Amino acid sequence: MTTDPQAPGPTSGPESTPGTAADTAVDTAPVSRRSLAKAFTASLTGTSLEWYDFAVYSAASAVVFPVVFFPASDPYTATILAFSTYAVGYVSRPVGGFVFGRLGDKIGRKPVLVTTLLIIGLATFLIGLLPSYATIGLAAPILLVLLRFAQGVGVGGEWGGAVLLSSEFGDPRRRGFWSSAAQVGPPAGNLLANGALAVLTAVLTEEAFLDWGWRVAFLASAVLVGFGLWIRLKLEDTPVFQALEARGDAPAAPVREVFTTQLRPLIAAILSRIGPDVTYALFTVFTLTYGTVTLGLERSQVLVAVLIGSAFQLACIPLAGALSDRINRRLLYAVAAVGAAIWAYVFFAITDGSSTVVLTIGIVLALVFHSFMYGPQAAFIVEQFSPRLRSTGSSLAYTIAGVFGGAIAPLMFTIIFEETGSGLGVAIYLTVAVALTLVGLALGRDSNVQEDADYLADAPATDGVDATRASSGTTSSSD
């Protein structure tokens, strides 16, 4: 069976439930348990390590870079400039999405993931070596922006491949859970990054931290990236991509095909990401400035609050992904989005003081709402596209949404709060972002596991891939 490369994009349909024909077509994961565990671990650890690199920059952009790279400006302007460099990492993501997304559909998921890990790791390590403004002047922030751009390119190509790595090794009926492996990466990376910065700020003086202490967190990425490469290089490509190769069904021009045949799915996937992106930027990036400048709390206190919130997400994201396999994925996503919008108003109302406990509770609950959007998100985006265009479609959706969502959000939050002196405008901004996400969910479709079954029926039976089991629904006890 072959697929028409010009077939129209997916349309809305009922989500497959246990007992349907689509469901019985893929009764278990089409790989051995060992291969599945390796894929899950590679997706989880790889994105965690890459997001450590990205998150340590995000945290430093709020508490370090305004002083180290923009010291000639007043505090408000320096913060704006620092968040602008933060935005560069989002603006550059579509470059990675276009380049590496199409390569994921043409040459495979694995080589793309190895390359993106190297790009982010090298860029982050070099930031740790970058001289300050006081040493080399204007060249310092220019080089910072260039390295931030490289980080964004790497992350833009990373996400789509990491999601497919775990979801295409796993049972398509459990796509929500298996895809959540990559989704745990941001909070895990954020946990590691903010944890490292919290320890450094606690044990070092202010002068020592700003002089050299912050660099330790960046330089440590070399060890983390090496570990991630070791895991990914040991893994084969996904069964779905192996099936695409066996059928000779790889797209010749995947980017063009996505825009010409799957425009509605692309729009749905893009809009679905904006609300979660803005929510995450508000409660993990902007709160670092809000807590220190407005509430008058210590930097380490705010970092610990974000740290605790990220720790809760480690459990909440896979839980939400698994739950979305049992109930309608879009409904769960939508309820969490509305909850996040409402909570933003509550958050600014209850944190109008200097209580660390209240701030922590506010951030934790906000990130729980984010988890129940973010957990199902990867599966929702992946299942909008046919298997032969998944890498390109998912990567484009992820990176384009990042430009309109997370890229400008911290900058807009800072400007709105500075002009109004109130969190109401910030909460309204988030509400608009959530409304766009609800539109995207309405435009999207529910899962169709039969697509995977059709492809896996042609998969070569190598390294644990058992095409007969995938198509017949019989199980295997092999490890």
C-alpha positions as CSV (number, residue, x, y, z in Angstrom):
1,M,0.0,0.0,0.0
2,T,1.3,3.4,-1.0
3,T,0.3,6.9,-0.1
4,D,-0.6,9.6,-2.5
5,P,2.0,12.4,-1.9
6,Q,-0.6,15.0,-2.9
7,A,-3.4,13.6,-0.6
8,P,-5.2,16.2,1.3
9,G,-4.4,16.9,4.9
10,P,-6.1,15.1,7.7
11,T,-9.6,16.1,8.7
12,S,-11.4,16.0,11.9
13,G,-12.7,12.6,13.0
14,P,-13.5,10.7,16.2
15,E,-10.7,9.6,18.4
16,S,-10.0,5.8,18.2
17,T,-11.2,4.0,21.3
18,P,-10.3,0.5,22.5
19,G,-12.1,-2.2,20.5
20,T,-12.4,-0.4,17.2
21,A,-10.8,-1.7,14.0
22,A,-8.2,1.0,14.1
23,D,-7.3,0.1,17.6
24,T,-6.9,-3.7,17.1
25,A,-4.7,-3.1,14.1
26,V,-1.9,-2.1,16.4
27,D,-2.3,-4.1,19.5
28,T,1.1,-3.5,21.0
29,A,4.2,-1.5,20.4
30,P,5.9,-2.7,17.1
31,V,9.3,-3.1,18.8
32,S,10.9,-5.1,21.6
33,R,10.7,-3.7,25.1
34,R,14.4,-3.1,25.1
35,S,14.2,-0.9,22.0
36,L,11.2,0.9,23.3
37,A,12.9,1.7,26.6
38,K,16.0,2.9,24.8
39,A,13.9,5.2,22.6
40,F,12.0,6.6,25.5
41,T,15.3,7.2,27.4
42,A,16.9,8.8,24.4
43,S,14.0,11.1,23.8
44,L,13.7,12.1,27.5
45,T,17.4,12.5,28.3
46,G,18.3,14.2,25.0
47,T,15.6,16.9,25.2
48,S,16.3,17.3,28.9
49,L,20.0,17.9,28.2
50,E,19.3,20.3,25.3
51,W,16.7,22.2,27.3
52,Y,19.2,22.5,30.2
53,D,21.3,24.4,27.7
54,F,18.4,26.5,26.5
55,A,16.9,27.0,30.0
56,V,20.2,28.1,31.6
57,Y,20.3,30.9,29.0
58,S,16.7,31.8,29.7
59,A,17.4,32.1,33.5
60,A,20.6,34.0,32.9
61,S,18.8,36.5,30.6
62,A,16.8,37.6,33.5
63,V,19.4,37.7,36.3
64,V,22.9,37.9,34.7
65,F,23.0,39.2,31.2
66,P,21.5,42.7,32.0
67,V,24.5,43.3,34.2
68,V,27.3,41.4,32.3
69,F,26.5,42.2,28.7
70,F,24.3,45.4,28.9
71,P,25.8,47.4,31.8
72,A,25.7,50.8,30.2
73,S,21.9,50.8,30.2
74,D,19.5,51.5,33.0
75,P,18.0,48.4,34.7
76,Y,14.7,48.5,32.7
77,T,16.4,48.9,29.3
78,A,19.0,46.3,30.1
79,T,16.2,43.8,31.0
80,I,14.5,44.6,27.7
81,L,17.7,44.0,25.7
82,A,18.4,40.8,27.6
83,F,14.9,39.4,26.8
84,S,15.4,40.5,23.2
85,T,18.4,38.1,23.0
86,Y,16.2,35.5,24.6
87,A,13.7,36.0,21.8
88,V,16.4,35.5,19.2
89,G,16.5,31.8,20.3
90,Y,12.8,31.5,19.3
91,V,13.0,33.5,16.1
92,S,15.8,31.3,14.8
93,R,13.8,28.1,15.6
94,P,12.0,28.1,12.2
95,V,15.4,27.8,10.5
96,G,16.0,24.6,12.4
97,G,12.5,23.5,11.8
98,F,12.8,24.0,8.0
99,V,16.2,22.5,7.7
100,F,16.1,19.6,10.1
101,G,12.4,18.9,9.9
102,R,12.6,18.0,6.2
103,L,15.8,16.0,6.8
104,G,13.9,14.0,9.4
105,D,11.5,12.9,6.7
106,K,14.2,12.4,4.1
107,I,17.2,10.8,5.8
108,G,15.8,9.7,9.2
109,R,15.1,10.9,12.7
110,K,18.3,9.7,14.3
111,P,21.0,11.6,12.4
112,V,19.0,14.8,12.9
113,L,18.8,14.3,16.6
114,V,22.6,13.8,16.9
115,T,23.3,16.9,14.9
116,T,21.0,19.2,16.8
117,L,22.4,18.0,20.1
118,L,25.9,19.0,18.9
119,I,24.8,22.4,17.7
120,I,23.1,23.4,21.0
121,G,25.9,21.9,23.2
122,L,28.7,23.8,21.3
123,A,26.8,27.1,21.3
124,T,26.1,26.9,25.1
125,F,29.7,26.0,25.9
126,L,31.0,29.0,23.9
127,I,28.6,31.3,25.8
128,G,30.3,30.2,28.9
129,L,33.6,31.4,27.5
130,L,32.3,34.6,26.1
131,P,34.1,37.8,27.4
132,S,31.9,40.4,29.1
133,Y,30.9,43.9,27.8
134,A,33.5,45.4,30.1
135,T,36.2,43.3,28.3
136,I,35.5,43.5,24.6
137,G,32.7,46.1,24.4
138,L,29.9,45.8,21.8
139,A,31.3,42.6,20.4
140,A,30.2,40.8,23.5
141,P,26.4,41.2,23.0
142,I,26.8,40.7,19.3
143,L,28.5,37.3,19.8
144,L,25.9,36.5,22.5
145,V,23.1,37.0,19.9
146,L,24.9,34.9,17.3
147,L,25.3,32.0,19.8
148,R,21.7,32.3,20.9
149,F,20.7,32.1,17.3
150,A,22.6,28.8,16.9
151,Q,20.9,27.5,20.1
152,G,17.5,28.3,18.6
153,V,18.4,26.5,15.3
154,G,19.3,23.4,17.2
155,V,16.2,23.4,19.4
156,G,14.0,24.0,16.3
157,G,15.3,20.8,14.7
158,E,15.4,18.9,18.0
159,W,11.8,18.8,19.1
160,G,10.1,17.2,16.1
161,G,12.7,14.4,15.9
162,A,12.7,13.7,19.7
163,V,8.9,13.4,19.7
164,L,8.9,11.0,16.8
165,L,11.7,9.0,18.3
166,S,9.6,8.0,21.3
167,S,6.1,8.0,19.7
168,E,7.0,6.0,16.6
169,F,8.7,3.3,18.8
170,G,5.7,3.1,21.1
171,D,2.2,1.8,20.7
172,P,0.2,4.4,18.7
173,R,-2.8,3.9,21.0
174,R,-0.5,5.2,23.8
175,R,0.9,8.0,21.8
176,G,0.1,10.6,24.5
177,F,2.2,8.9,27.0
178,W,5.1,7.9,24.8
179,S,5.3,11.3,23.2
180,S,5.4,12.9,26.6
181,A,9.0,11.7,27.0
182,A,10.2,14.6,24.9
183,Q,7.8,17.0,26.7
184,V,9.4,16.3,30.0
185,G,12.6,17.7,28.6
186,P,11.8,21.4,29.2
187,P,10.9,21.1,32.9
188,A,13.8,18.7,33.5
189,G,16.2,21.0,31.8
190,N,14.7,23.9,33.6
191,L,15.1,22.1,36.9
192,L,18.7,21.3,36.2
193,A,19.5,24.9,34.9
194,N,17.7,26.7,37.7
195,G,19.1,24.3,40.3
196,A,22.6,24.9,39.1
197,L,22.1,28.7,39.2
198,A,20.4,28.5,42.6
199,V,23.3,26.6,44.1
200,L,25.8,29.0,42.5
201,T,24.0,32.1,43.8
202,A,23.7,30.5,47.2
203,V,27.4,29.6,47.7
204,L,29.0,32.6,45.9
205,T,29.0,36.3,46.6
206,E,27.1,38.6,44.2
207,E,30.4,39.8,42.8
208,A,31.9,36.3,42.3
209,F,28.7,35.0,40.7
210,L,28.5,37.9,38.1
211,D,32.2,37.7,37.5
212,W,32.6,34.0,36.8
213,G,30.1,31.8,38.7
214,W,27.3,31.9,36.1
215,R,29.8,30.5,33.5
216,V,30.0,27.2,35.3
217,A,26.5,26.3,34.5
218,F,27.1,26.9,30.8
219,L,30.5,25.1,30.6
220,A,29.0,22.1,32.4
221,S,26.8,21.5,29.3
222,A,29.8,19.7,27.7
223,V,29.5,16.8,30.0
224,L,25.7,16.6,29.7
225,V,25.8,16.8,25.9
226,G,28.4,14.0,25.8
227,F,26.1,11.8,27.8
228,G,23.2,12.5,25.5
229,L,25.2,11.7,22.4
230,W,26.3,8.4,23.8
231,I,22.7,7.4,24.3
232,R,21.4,8.5,20.9
233,L,24.2,7.0,18.9
234,K,23.4,3.6,20.2
235,L,19.8,3.7,18.9
236,E,18.5,2.8,15.5
237,D,15.9,4.8,13.5
238,T,12.2,4.5,14.2
239,P,10.1,1.6,12.8
240,V,7.9,4.1,11.0
241,F,10.9,5.7,9.1
242,Q,12.3,2.2,8.3
243,A,8.9,1.4,6.8
244,L,8.9,4.6,4.8
245,E,12.3,3.6,3.4
246,A,11.2,0.1,2.7
247,R,8.2,1.4,0.7
248,G,10.2,4.1,-1.0
249,D,7.7,6.6,0.2
250,A,10.0,9.4,1.5
251,P,8.7,12.8,0.3
252,A,10.8,14.6,-2.3
253,A,9.8,18.1,-1.2
254,P,8.3,17.7,2.3
255,V,8.1,21.4,3.1
256,R,6.2,22.2,0.0
257,E,3.9,19.2,0.5
258,V,3.0,20.3,4.0
259,F,2.1,23.8,2.9
260,T,0.2,22.6,-0.1
261,T,-1.6,19.5,1.2
262,Q,-1.7,19.9,4.9
263,L,-2.3,23.5,5.6
264,R,-5.2,23.1,8.0
265,P,-3.3,20.6,10.2
266,L,-0.3,23.0,10.2
267,I,-2.5,25.9,11.3
268,A,-4.2,23.8,13.9
269,A,-0.8,22.6,15.3
270,I,0.7,26.1,15.3
271,L,-2.2,27.7,17.1
272,S,-2.4,24.9,19.7
273,R,1.2,25.7,20.9
274,I,0.8,29.4,21.4
275,G,-1.1,29.3,24.7
276,P,1.3,26.8,26.4
277,D,4.3,28.7,25.2
278,V,3.1,32.0,26.6
279,T,2.1,30.3,29.9
280,Y,5.6,28.8,30.3
281,A,7.3,32.1,29.5
282,L,5.2,33.9,32.0
283,F,5.7,31.5,34.9
284,T,9.4,30.4,34.4
285,V,11.0,33.5,32.8
286,F,9.1,36.6,33.5
287,T,8.5,35.6,37.1
288,L,12.2,35.8,37.7
289,T,12.1,39.5,37.0
290,Y,8.7,40.0,38.6
291,G,9.8,38.3,41.8
292,T,13.1,40.1,42.3
293,V,12.2,43.6,41.0
294,T,8.5,44.0,41.9
295,L,8.1,41.7,44.9
296,G,11.6,42.5,46.3
297,L,12.5,38.8,46.8
298,E,16.0,37.4,46.6
299,R,17.1,35.9,43.3
300,S,17.7,32.5,44.9
301,Q,14.2,32.5,46.4
302,V,12.5,33.0,43.0
303,L,14.8,30.4,41.4
304,V,13.8,27.9,44.0
305,A,10.1,28.6,43.4
306,V,10.5,27.9,39.7
307,L,12.6,24.8,40.6
308,I,9.8,23.4,42.7
309,G,7.2,24.1,40.0
310,S,9.4,22.3,37.4
311,A,9.8,19.3,39.8
312,F,6.0,18.9,39.9
313,Q,5.9,18.9,36.1
314,L,8.2,15.9,35.9
315,A,5.3,13.8,37.2
316,C,2.4,15.9,35.8
317,I,3.4,15.9,32.1
318,P,3.6,12.1,31.6
319,L,0.4,11.7,33.7
320,A,-1.4,14.2,31.5
321,G,-0.1,12.4,28.4
322,A,-1.3,9.1,29.6
323,L,-4.7,10.5,30.6
324,S,-5.1,12.0,27.1
325,D,-4.9,8.4,25.8
326,R,-7.9,7.5,27.8
327,I,-10.1,10.5,27.3
328,N,-10.4,12.9,24.4
329,R,-7.0,14.5,24.0
330,R,-8.3,17.9,22.7
331,L,-10.8,18.2,25.5
332,L,-8.2,17.7,28.2
333,Y,-5.9,20.2,26.4
334,A,-8.7,22.8,26.2
335,V,-9.7,22.5,29.8
336,A,-6.1,23.0,31.0
337,A,-5.7,26.0,28.6
338,V,-8.8,27.7,30.1
339,G,-7.6,26.9,33.6
340,A,-4.2,28.5,32.9
341,A,-5.8,31.7,31.6
342,I,-8.0,32.0,34.7
343,W,-5.1,31.2,37.0
344,A,-3.0,34.1,35.6
345,Y,-5.5,36.6,37.1
346,V,-5.5,34.8,40.4
347,F,-1.7,34.6,40.5
348,F,-1.2,38.4,40.2
349,A,-3.9,39.0,42.8
350,I,-2.4,36.7,45.5
351,T,1.2,37.6,44.9
352,D,0.7,41.3,45.4
353,G,3.1,41.2,48.3
354,S,6.5,39.7,49.2
355,S,5.6,36.2,50.4
356,T,7.9,33.5,49.0
357,V,5.4,30.8,49.9
358,V,2.6,32.4,48.0
359,L,4.8,33.0,45.0
360,T,5.9,29.3,45.0
361,I,2.3,28.1,45.3
362,G,1.3,30.3,42.4
363,I,4.0,29.1,40.1
364,V,3.5,25.4,41.0
365,L,-0.2,25.5,40.2
366,A,0.4,27.5,37.0
367,L,2.9,24.9,35.8
368,V,0.4,22.1,36.7
369,F,-2.1,23.7,34.3
370,H,0.8,24.0,31.8
371,S,1.6,20.3,32.2
372,F,-1.9,19.3,31.3
373,M,-1.6,21.3,28.0
374,Y,2.0,20.3,27.4
375,G,1.6,16.5,28.2
376,P,-0.9,15.9,25.4
377,Q,0.6,18.5,23.1
378,A,3.2,16.4,21.3
379,A,0.8,13.6,20.5
380,F,-1.8,16.1,19.3
381,I,0.7,17.8,16.9
382,V,2.2,14.6,15.6
383,E,-1.2,13.0,14.8
384,Q,-2.2,16.0,12.7
385,F,0.2,14.9,9.9
386,S,0.6,11.7,7.9
387,P,3.6,9.5,8.9
388,R,5.5,10.5,5.8
389,L,5.3,14.2,6.6
390,R,5.4,14.1,10.4
391,S,8.9,15.3,11.0
392,T,8.5,18.3,8.7
393,G,4.9,19.2,9.8
394,S,5.6,18.8,13.5
395,S,8.9,20.8,13.3
396,L,7.4,23.6,11.3
397,A,4.4,23.9,13.7
398,Y,6.6,23.9,16.8
399,T,9.0,26.5,15.5
400,I,6.6,28.9,13.8
401,A,4.4,28.9,17.0
402,G,7.5,29.6,19.1
403,V,8.0,32.9,17.2
404,F,4.5,34.1,18.0
405,G,4.3,32.6,21.4
406,G,7.3,32.2,23.6
407,A,9.7,34.4,21.7
408,I,8.0,37.8,22.3
409,A,6.1,36.9,25.5
410,P,8.8,37.9,28.1
411,L,9.5,41.1,26.2
412,M,5.8,42.0,26.0
413,F,5.2,41.0,29.7
414,T,8.0,43.4,30.7
415,I,6.7,46.3,28.6
416,I,3.1,45.8,29.7
417,F,4.0,45.6,33.3
418,E,6.3,48.6,33.2
419,E,3.7,50.7,31.5
420,T,0.7,49.7,33.6
421,G,2.3,48.7,36.9
422,S,-0.2,45.9,37.2
423,G,-0.4,42.2,36.3
424,L,-3.9,42.6,34.7
425,G,-2.5,43.5,31.3
426,V,-0.1,40.5,31.5
427,A,-3.1,38.2,32.3
428,I,-5.1,39.6,29.4
429,Y,-2.2,38.9,27.1
430,L,-2.1,35.3,28.2
431,T,-5.9,35.0,27.7
432,V,-5.6,36.1,24.1
433,A,-2.9,33.4,23.6
434,V,-5.1,30.8,25.1
435,A,-8.0,31.8,22.9
436,L,-5.8,31.1,19.8
437,T,-4.9,27.7,21.2
438,L,-8.6,26.9,21.6
439,V,-9.1,27.8,17.9
440,G,-6.3,25.5,17.0
441,L,-7.7,22.6,19.0
442,A,-11.1,23.1,17.3
443,L,-9.4,23.0,13.8
444,G,-7.5,19.8,14.6
445,R,-8.4,16.2,14.4
446,D,-8.3,13.3,16.9
447,S,-5.9,10.4,16.6
448,N,-6.0,7.8,13.8
449,V,-3.8,4.9,14.7
450,Q,-4.6,3.0,11.5
451,E,-2.2,5.3,9.7
452,D,0.7,3.8,11.7
453,A,-0.6,0.3,11.2
454,D,-0.6,0.7,7.4
455,Y,3.0,1.8,7.4
456,L,4.2,-0.7,10.0
457,A,2.8,-3.5,7.9
458,D,5.6,-2.8,5.5
459,A,8.4,-2.3,8.1
460,P,11.5,-4.5,7.8
461,A,11.7,-7.0,10.6
462,T,15.1,-5.8,12.0
463,D,16.3,-5.0,15.5
464,G,13.1,-5.7,17.2
465,V,10.8,-4.4,14.5
466,D,8.2,-7.1,13.9
467,A,5.9,-6.0,11.1
468,T,3.8,-9.1,11.4
469,R,3.0,-8.3,15.0
470,A,2.2,-4.7,14.2
471,S,-0.3,-5.6,11.5
472,S,-1.9,-8.7,13.1
473,G,-2.2,-7.5,16.7
474,T,-0.5,-10.6,18.1
475,T,1.9,-10.1,21.0
476,S,5.5,-11.2,21.5
477,S,7.3,-11.9,24.7
478,S,10.7,-11.1,23.3
479,D,12.9,-8.6,25.0
